[in-house]
Amino acid sequence: QLLAGAEALSRERDLRALFRLGAEHAMRFLGGRFGLFFQVRFTPPELTVGLLGCCVSDGADTYWDDVCDGQSWLPVDPLLADCLHTDYGHAIAHEGDTWRLAFAVGALGEARWVLEIHSPLKPRTADCQALSLFLRCFENVHRQWEYANLDTLTRLLNRKTFDDDFDRLIAAAELAEQARQLPQDRRDPGLKITQPCWLAVVDIDHFKHINDTYGHLFGDEVLLRLADLMRQSFRNHDKLFRFGGEEFVIMLRNVSEDHVQPIFDRFRMAVDRNDFPRVGHVACSIGFTRIDPRFSPAELLGRADEALYFSKEHGRNQVNGFDTLIMSGQLRLSTPAGQAQIQSDVDEIFL
């Protein structure tokens, strides 16, 4: 059963699905009722965990929920601390009619996650050892995923992953649009109408001046700090990319039109208020657009770029939405020549 789970992990390319598969196979193997997957953070002398997702079993099926953002850090309890103080360790406690088990995913002092499972039966030692080996497979697959999909400097998603994630975002936007257009009497009562999806392009203002004045070492430090601020400002399931140089891309799903501008402005202000090492003040400009499935990925990225250029040309350190600029008359649709240039830029990404 665990070998089949390890094979399934090795075939998976989606990060969220890796955590889901790892938790589900572990739950089934131990006959668990529910499980919790935690991210571990060690900032000496404090050890804390953040909930990434939970897994629930009704006996026949297992369900995974990853709505948790992983950013609400809690102190570890004795059971979790016990497993984290052992090399790829596990710990067991009997609480009422339930056995509570915790498994460290990682070597001593280097564990990045903890999997907690609640089961009505006490597992054998051999079963716990087998599950620990399975979680090593999970860790190895996760490292391979990071090597293939993350930018080596900032640890954000890289350009290679952009196409697939963008296709999924457009598909989600298309389904949401179809659901909204259905008459109320024809909608499935269980159908949830989601909010729109959004694409934003972020560019650090005067980044060349930063590199020329302070050197590339401090320029890289600016990129690292900006990436950290992005992770702090957006949800765990939002897609954050580094496209290269000082350009970043953000994909948001299920955000209402009233909230999207304040979300990007909150991030912009976080950058504006941050004190960057040696450099001091750094600002960024942002342009965004709503994901409309009637347009191609190239056209959508071009619209976000046009809004970004508007921000750059009108004072920098600001956020602008393409649709709002068009409706207010501040921005006109590109000329054919301008569209050709946008297409040329985008072709470098998609081809």
mmCIF file of N, CA and C in Angstrom, residues 239-308:
data_model
loop_
_atom_site.group_PDB
_atom_site.id
_atom_site.type_symbol
_atom_site.label_atom_id
_atom_site.label_comp_id
_atom_site.label_asym_id
_atom_site.label_seq_id
_atom_site.Cartn_x
_atom_site.Cartn_y
_atom_site.Cartn_z
ATOM 1 N N LYS A 239 -0.463 32.204 -6.476
ATOM 2 C CA LYS A 239 0.720 31.825 -7.242
ATOM 3 C C LYS A 239 1.647 33.037 -7.394
ATOM 4 N N LEU A 240 2.882 32.884 -6.922
ATOM 5 C CA LEU A 240 3.860 33.971 -6.940
ATOM 6 C C LEU A 240 5.065 33.533 -7.776
ATOM 7 N N PHE A 241 5.414 34.323 -8.789
ATOM 8 C CA PHE A 241 6.472 33.960 -9.727
ATOM 9 C C PHE A 241 7.546 35.045 -9.763
ATOM 10 N N ARG A 242 8.776 34.603 -9.975
ATOM 11 C CA ARG A 242 9.821 35.532 -10.391
ATOM 12 C C ARG A 242 10.113 35.251 -11.858
ATOM 13 N N PHE A 243 9.954 36.276 -12.693
ATOM 14 C CA PHE A 243 10.171 36.104 -14.122
ATOM 15 C C PHE A 243 11.612 36.348 -14.510
ATOM 16 N N GLY A 244 12.410 36.852 -13.606
ATOM 17 C CA GLY A 244 13.789 37.192 -13.925
ATOM 18 C C GLY A 244 14.028 38.662 -13.663
ATOM 19 N N GLY A 245 15.276 39.005 -13.309
ATOM 20 C CA GLY A 245 15.568 40.394 -13.020
ATOM 21 C C GLY A 245 14.710 40.884 -11.871
ATOM 22 N N GLU A 246 14.091 42.056 -12.051
ATOM 23 C CA GLU A 246 13.275 42.654 -10.990
ATOM 24 C C GLU A 246 11.783 42.499 -11.246
ATOM 25 N N GLU A 247 11.395 41.611 -12.169
ATOM 26 C CA GLU A 247 9.990 41.457 -12.534
ATOM 27 C C GLU A 247 9.384 40.212 -11.889
ATOM 28 N N PHE A 248 8.196 40.396 -11.306
ATOM 29 C CA PHE A 248 7.469 39.325 -10.633
ATOM 30 C C PHE A 248 6.033 39.295 -11.166
ATOM 31 N N VAL A 249 5.396 38.132 -11.057
ATOM 32 C CA VAL A 249 4.007 37.966 -11.490
ATOM 33 C C VAL A 249 3.222 37.307 -10.362
ATOM 34 N N ILE A 250 1.976 37.744 -10.190
ATOM 35 C CA ILE A 250 1.097 37.215 -9.139
ATOM 36 C C ILE A 250 -0.205 36.769 -9.778
ATOM 37 N N MET A 251 -0.669 35.579 -9.412
ATOM 38 C CA MET A 251 -1.976 35.085 -9.829
ATOM 39 C C MET A 251 -2.863 34.941 -8.593
ATOM 40 N N LEU A 252 -4.032 35.555 -8.643
ATOM 41 C CA LEU A 252 -5.002 35.458 -7.550
ATOM 42 C C LEU A 252 -6.262 34.767 -8.053
ATOM 43 N N ARG A 253 -6.818 33.915 -7.230
ATOM 44 C CA ARG A 253 -8.060 33.230 -7.573
ATOM 45 C C ARG A 253 -9.120 33.547 -6.518
ATOM 46 N N ASN A 254 -10.364 33.726 -6.989
ATOM 47 C CA ASN A 254 -11.512 33.895 -6.097
ATOM 48 C C ASN A 254 -11.370 35.144 -5.212
ATOM 49 N N VAL A 255 -11.175 36.297 -5.866
ATOM 50 C CA VAL A 255 -11.086 37.580 -5.170
ATOM 51 C C VAL A 255 -12.088 38.536 -5.819
ATOM 52 N N SER A 256 -12.919 39.181 -5.022
ATOM 53 C CA SER A 256 -13.927 40.079 -5.574
ATOM 54 C C SER A 256 -13.270 41.336 -6.138
ATOM 55 N N GLU A 257 -13.976 41.981 -7.054
ATOM 56 C CA GLU A 257 -13.435 43.177 -7.707
ATOM 57 C C GLU A 257 -13.199 44.299 -6.709
ATOM 58 N N ASP A 258 -14.011 44.373 -5.679
ATOM 59 C CA ASP A 258 -13.854 45.421 -4.670
ATOM 60 C C ASP A 258 -12.598 45.235 -3.833
ATOM 61 N N HIS A 259 -12.122 44.016 -3.738
ATOM 62 C CA HIS A 259 -11.006 43.724 -2.839
ATOM 63 C C HIS A 259 -9.650 43.662 -3.521
ATOM 64 N N VAL A 260 -9.623 43.501 -4.841
ATOM 65 C CA VAL A 260 -8.344 43.220 -5.495
ATOM 66 C C VAL A 260 -7.382 44.410 -5.433
ATOM 67 N N GLN A 261 -7.867 45.633 -5.668
ATOM 68 C CA GLN A 261 -6.975 46.799 -5.597
ATOM 69 C C GLN A 261 -6.392 46.970 -4.190
ATOM 70 N N PRO A 262 -7.213 46.892 -3.113
ATOM 71 C CA PRO A 262 -6.635 47.000 -1.766
ATOM 72 C C PRO A 262 -5.614 45.898 -1.453
ATOM 73 N N ILE A 263 -5.806 44.702 -2.005
ATOM 74 C CA ILE A 263 -4.848 43.618 -1.756
ATOM 75 C C ILE A 263 -3.482 43.961 -2.339
ATOM 76 N N PHE A 264 -3.470 44.431 -3.592
ATOM 77 C CA PHE A 264 -2.192 44.797 -4.206
ATOM 78 C C PHE A 264 -1.606 46.053 -3.564
ATOM 79 N N ASP A 265 -2.455 46.988 -3.163
ATOM 80 C CA ASP A 265 -1.960 48.195 -2.498
ATOM 81 C C ASP A 265 -1.336 47.856 -1.146
ATOM 82 N N ARG A 266 -1.910 46.893 -0.443
ATOM 83 C CA ARG A 266 -1.350 46.479 0.849
ATOM 84 C C ARG A 266 0.065 45.948 0.667
ATOM 85 N N PHE A 267 0.270 45.156 -0.386
ATOM 86 C CA PHE A 267 1.612 44.657 -0.657
ATOM 87 C C PHE A 267 2.552 45.793 -1.046
ATOM 88 N N ARG A 268 2.084 46.683 -1.910
ATOM 89 C CA ARG A 268 2.926 47.812 -2.320
ATOM 90 C C ARG A 268 3.361 48.644 -1.106
ATOM 91 N N MET A 269 2.442 48.890 -0.172
ATOM 92 C CA MET A 269 2.775 49.679 1.011
ATOM 93 C C MET A 269 3.721 48.923 1.944
ATOM 94 N N ALA A 270 3.595 47.588 1.975
ATOM 95 C CA ALA A 270 4.527 46.798 2.784
ATOM 96 C C ALA A 270 5.956 46.953 2.262
ATOM 97 N N VAL A 271 6.103 46.990 0.935
ATOM 98 C CA VAL A 271 7.425 47.210 0.340
ATOM 99 C C VAL A 271 7.900 48.629 0.634
ATOM 100 N N ASP A 272 6.988 49.586 0.491
ATOM 101 C CA ASP A 272 7.329 50.995 0.677
ATOM 102 C C ASP A 272 7.791 51.284 2.109
ATOM 103 N N ARG A 273 7.212 50.583 3.091
ATOM 104 C CA ARG A 273 7.550 50.817 4.506
ATOM 105 C C ARG A 273 8.767 50.029 4.958
ATOM 106 N N ASN A 274 9.170 49.023 4.208
ATOM 107 C CA ASN A 274 10.249 48.142 4.650
ATOM 108 C C ASN A 274 11.613 48.842 4.539
ATOM 109 N N ASP A 275 12.468 48.575 5.518
ATOM 110 C CA ASP A 275 13.833 49.097 5.500
ATOM 111 C C ASP A 275 14.755 48.017 4.940
ATOM 112 N N PHE A 276 15.203 48.186 3.706
ATOM 113 C CA PHE A 276 16.052 47.194 3.059
ATOM 114 C C PHE A 276 17.509 47.394 3.490
ATOM 115 N N PRO A 277 18.247 46.322 3.770
ATOM 116 C CA PRO A 277 19.640 46.439 4.218
ATOM 117 C C PRO A 277 20.478 47.293 3.266
ATOM 118 N N ARG A 278 21.163 48.274 3.836
ATOM 119 C CA ARG A 278 22.072 49.179 3.124
ATOM 120 C C ARG A 278 21.329 50.093 2.146
ATOM 121 N N VAL A 279 20.392 49.546 1.394
ATOM 122 C CA VAL A 279 19.695 50.319 0.359
ATOM 123 C C VAL A 279 18.703 51.292 0.973
ATOM 124 N N GLY A 280 18.021 50.859 2.055
ATOM 125 C CA GLY A 280 17.025 51.712 2.693
ATOM 126 C C GLY A 280 15.669 51.583 2.029
ATOM 127 N N HIS A 281 15.192 52.673 1.391
ATOM 128 C CA HIS A 281 13.851 52.678 0.813
ATOM 129 C C HIS A 281 13.851 52.080 -0.585
ATOM 130 N N VAL A 282 12.868 51.196 -0.836
ATOM 131 C CA VAL A 282 12.644 50.591 -2.152
ATOM 132 C C VAL A 282 11.147 50.638 -2.422
ATOM 133 N N ALA A 283 10.764 50.912 -3.665
ATOM 134 C CA ALA A 283 9.355 50.944 -4.044
ATOM 135 C C ALA A 283 9.131 50.031 -5.246
ATOM 136 N N CYS A 284 7.879 49.712 -5.483
ATOM 137 C CA CYS A 284 7.536 48.887 -6.647
ATOM 138 C C CYS A 284 6.284 49.424 -7.312
ATOM 139 N N SER A 285 6.132 49.135 -8.594
ATOM 140 C CA SER A 285 4.944 49.490 -9.356
ATOM 141 C C SER A 285 4.234 48.210 -9.772
ATOM 142 N N ILE A 286 2.893 48.286 -9.853
ATOM 143 C CA ILE A 286 2.094 47.093 -10.128
ATOM 144 C C ILE A 286 1.014 47.418 -11.151
ATOM 145 N N GLY A 287 0.811 46.509 -12.102
ATOM 146 C CA GLY A 287 -0.310 46.577 -13.013
ATOM 147 C C GLY A 287 -1.037 45.246 -13.010
ATOM 148 N N PHE A 288 -2.368 45.270 -13.042
ATOM 149 C CA PHE A 288 -3.110 44.012 -12.985
ATOM 150 C C PHE A 288 -4.309 44.045 -13.917
ATOM 151 N N THR A 289 -4.818 42.847 -14.207
ATOM 152 C CA THR A 289 -6.000 42.717 -15.039
ATOM 153 C C THR A 289 -6.825 41.526 -14.576
ATOM 154 N N ARG A 290 -8.102 41.588 -14.857
ATOM 155 C CA ARG A 290 -8.987 40.463 -14.564
ATOM 156 C C ARG A 290 -8.773 39.358 -15.603
ATOM 157 N N ILE A 291 -8.799 38.109 -15.163
ATOM 158 C CA ILE A 291 -8.649 36.982 -16.086
ATOM 159 C C ILE A 291 -9.984 36.761 -16.796
ATOM 160 N N ASP A 292 -10.010 37.118 -18.071
ATOM 161 C CA ASP A 292 -11.198 36.935 -18.910
ATOM 162 C C ASP A 292 -10.906 35.792 -19.873
ATOM 163 N N PRO A 293 -11.627 34.661 -19.772
ATOM 164 C CA PRO A 293 -11.315 33.496 -20.615
ATOM 165 C C PRO A 293 -11.506 33.734 -22.109
ATOM 166 N N ARG A 294 -12.107 34.862 -22.491
ATOM 167 C CA ARG A 294 -12.258 35.165 -23.924
ATOM 168 C C ARG A 294 -10.938 35.585 -24.555
ATOM 169 N N PHE A 295 -9.957 35.951 -23.717
ATOM 170 C CA PHE A 295 -8.668 36.419 -24.233
ATOM 171 C C PHE A 295 -7.600 35.359 -24.028
ATOM 172 N N SER A 296 -6.598 35.406 -24.898
ATOM 173 C CA SER A 296 -5.491 34.454 -24.801
ATOM 174 C C SER A 296 -4.578 34.847 -23.647
ATOM 175 N N PRO A 297 -3.755 33.892 -23.180
ATOM 176 C CA PRO A 297 -2.777 34.239 -22.137
ATOM 177 C C PRO A 297 -1.881 35.403 -22.544
ATOM 178 N N ALA A 298 -1.490 35.440 -23.820
ATOM 179 C CA ALA A 298 -0.635 36.530 -24.291
ATOM 180 C C ALA A 298 -1.334 37.876 -24.151
ATOM 181 N N GLU A 299 -2.620 37.926 -24.514
ATOM 182 C CA GLU A 299 -3.370 39.181 -24.414
ATOM 183 C C GLU A 299 -3.540 39.605 -22.960
ATOM 184 N N LEU A 300 -3.792 38.653 -22.078
ATOM 185 C CA LEU A 300 -3.990 38.987 -20.671
ATOM 186 C C LEU A 300 -2.704 39.517 -20.036
ATOM 187 N N LEU A 301 -1.594 38.861 -20.337
ATOM 188 C CA LEU A 301 -0.322 39.342 -19.809
ATOM 189 C C LEU A 301 0.009 40.714 -20.382
ATOM 190 N N GLY A 302 -0.337 40.932 -21.650
ATOM 191 C CA GLY A 302 -0.117 42.238 -22.263
ATOM 192 C C GLY A 302 -0.924 43.327 -21.581
ATOM 193 N N ARG A 303 -2.153 43.029 -21.182
ATOM 194 C CA ARG A 303 -2.986 44.016 -20.481
ATOM 195 C C ARG A 303 -2.398 44.380 -19.117
ATOM 196 N N ALA A 304 -1.944 43.367 -18.372
ATOM 197 C CA ALA A 304 -1.314 43.648 -17.084
ATOM 198 C C ALA A 304 -0.053 44.481 -17.275
ATOM 199 N N ASP A 305 0.707 44.192 -18.342
ATOM 200 C CA ASP A 305 1.916 44.966 -18.651
ATOM 201 C C ASP A 305 1.578 46.424 -18.967
ATOM 202 N N GLU A 306 0.508 46.639 -19.732
ATOM 203 C CA GLU A 306 0.114 48.017 -20.053
ATOM 204 C C GLU A 306 -0.240 48.790 -18.792
ATOM 205 N N ALA A 307 -0.944 48.144 -17.868
ATOM 206 C CA ALA A 307 -1.275 48.813 -16.607
ATOM 207 C C ALA A 307 -0.014 49.092 -15.794
ATOM 208 N N LEU A 308 0.956 48.159 -15.847
ATOM 209 C CA LEU A 308 2.227 48.375 -15.154
ATOM 210 C C LEU A 308 2.968 49.573 -15.754
#
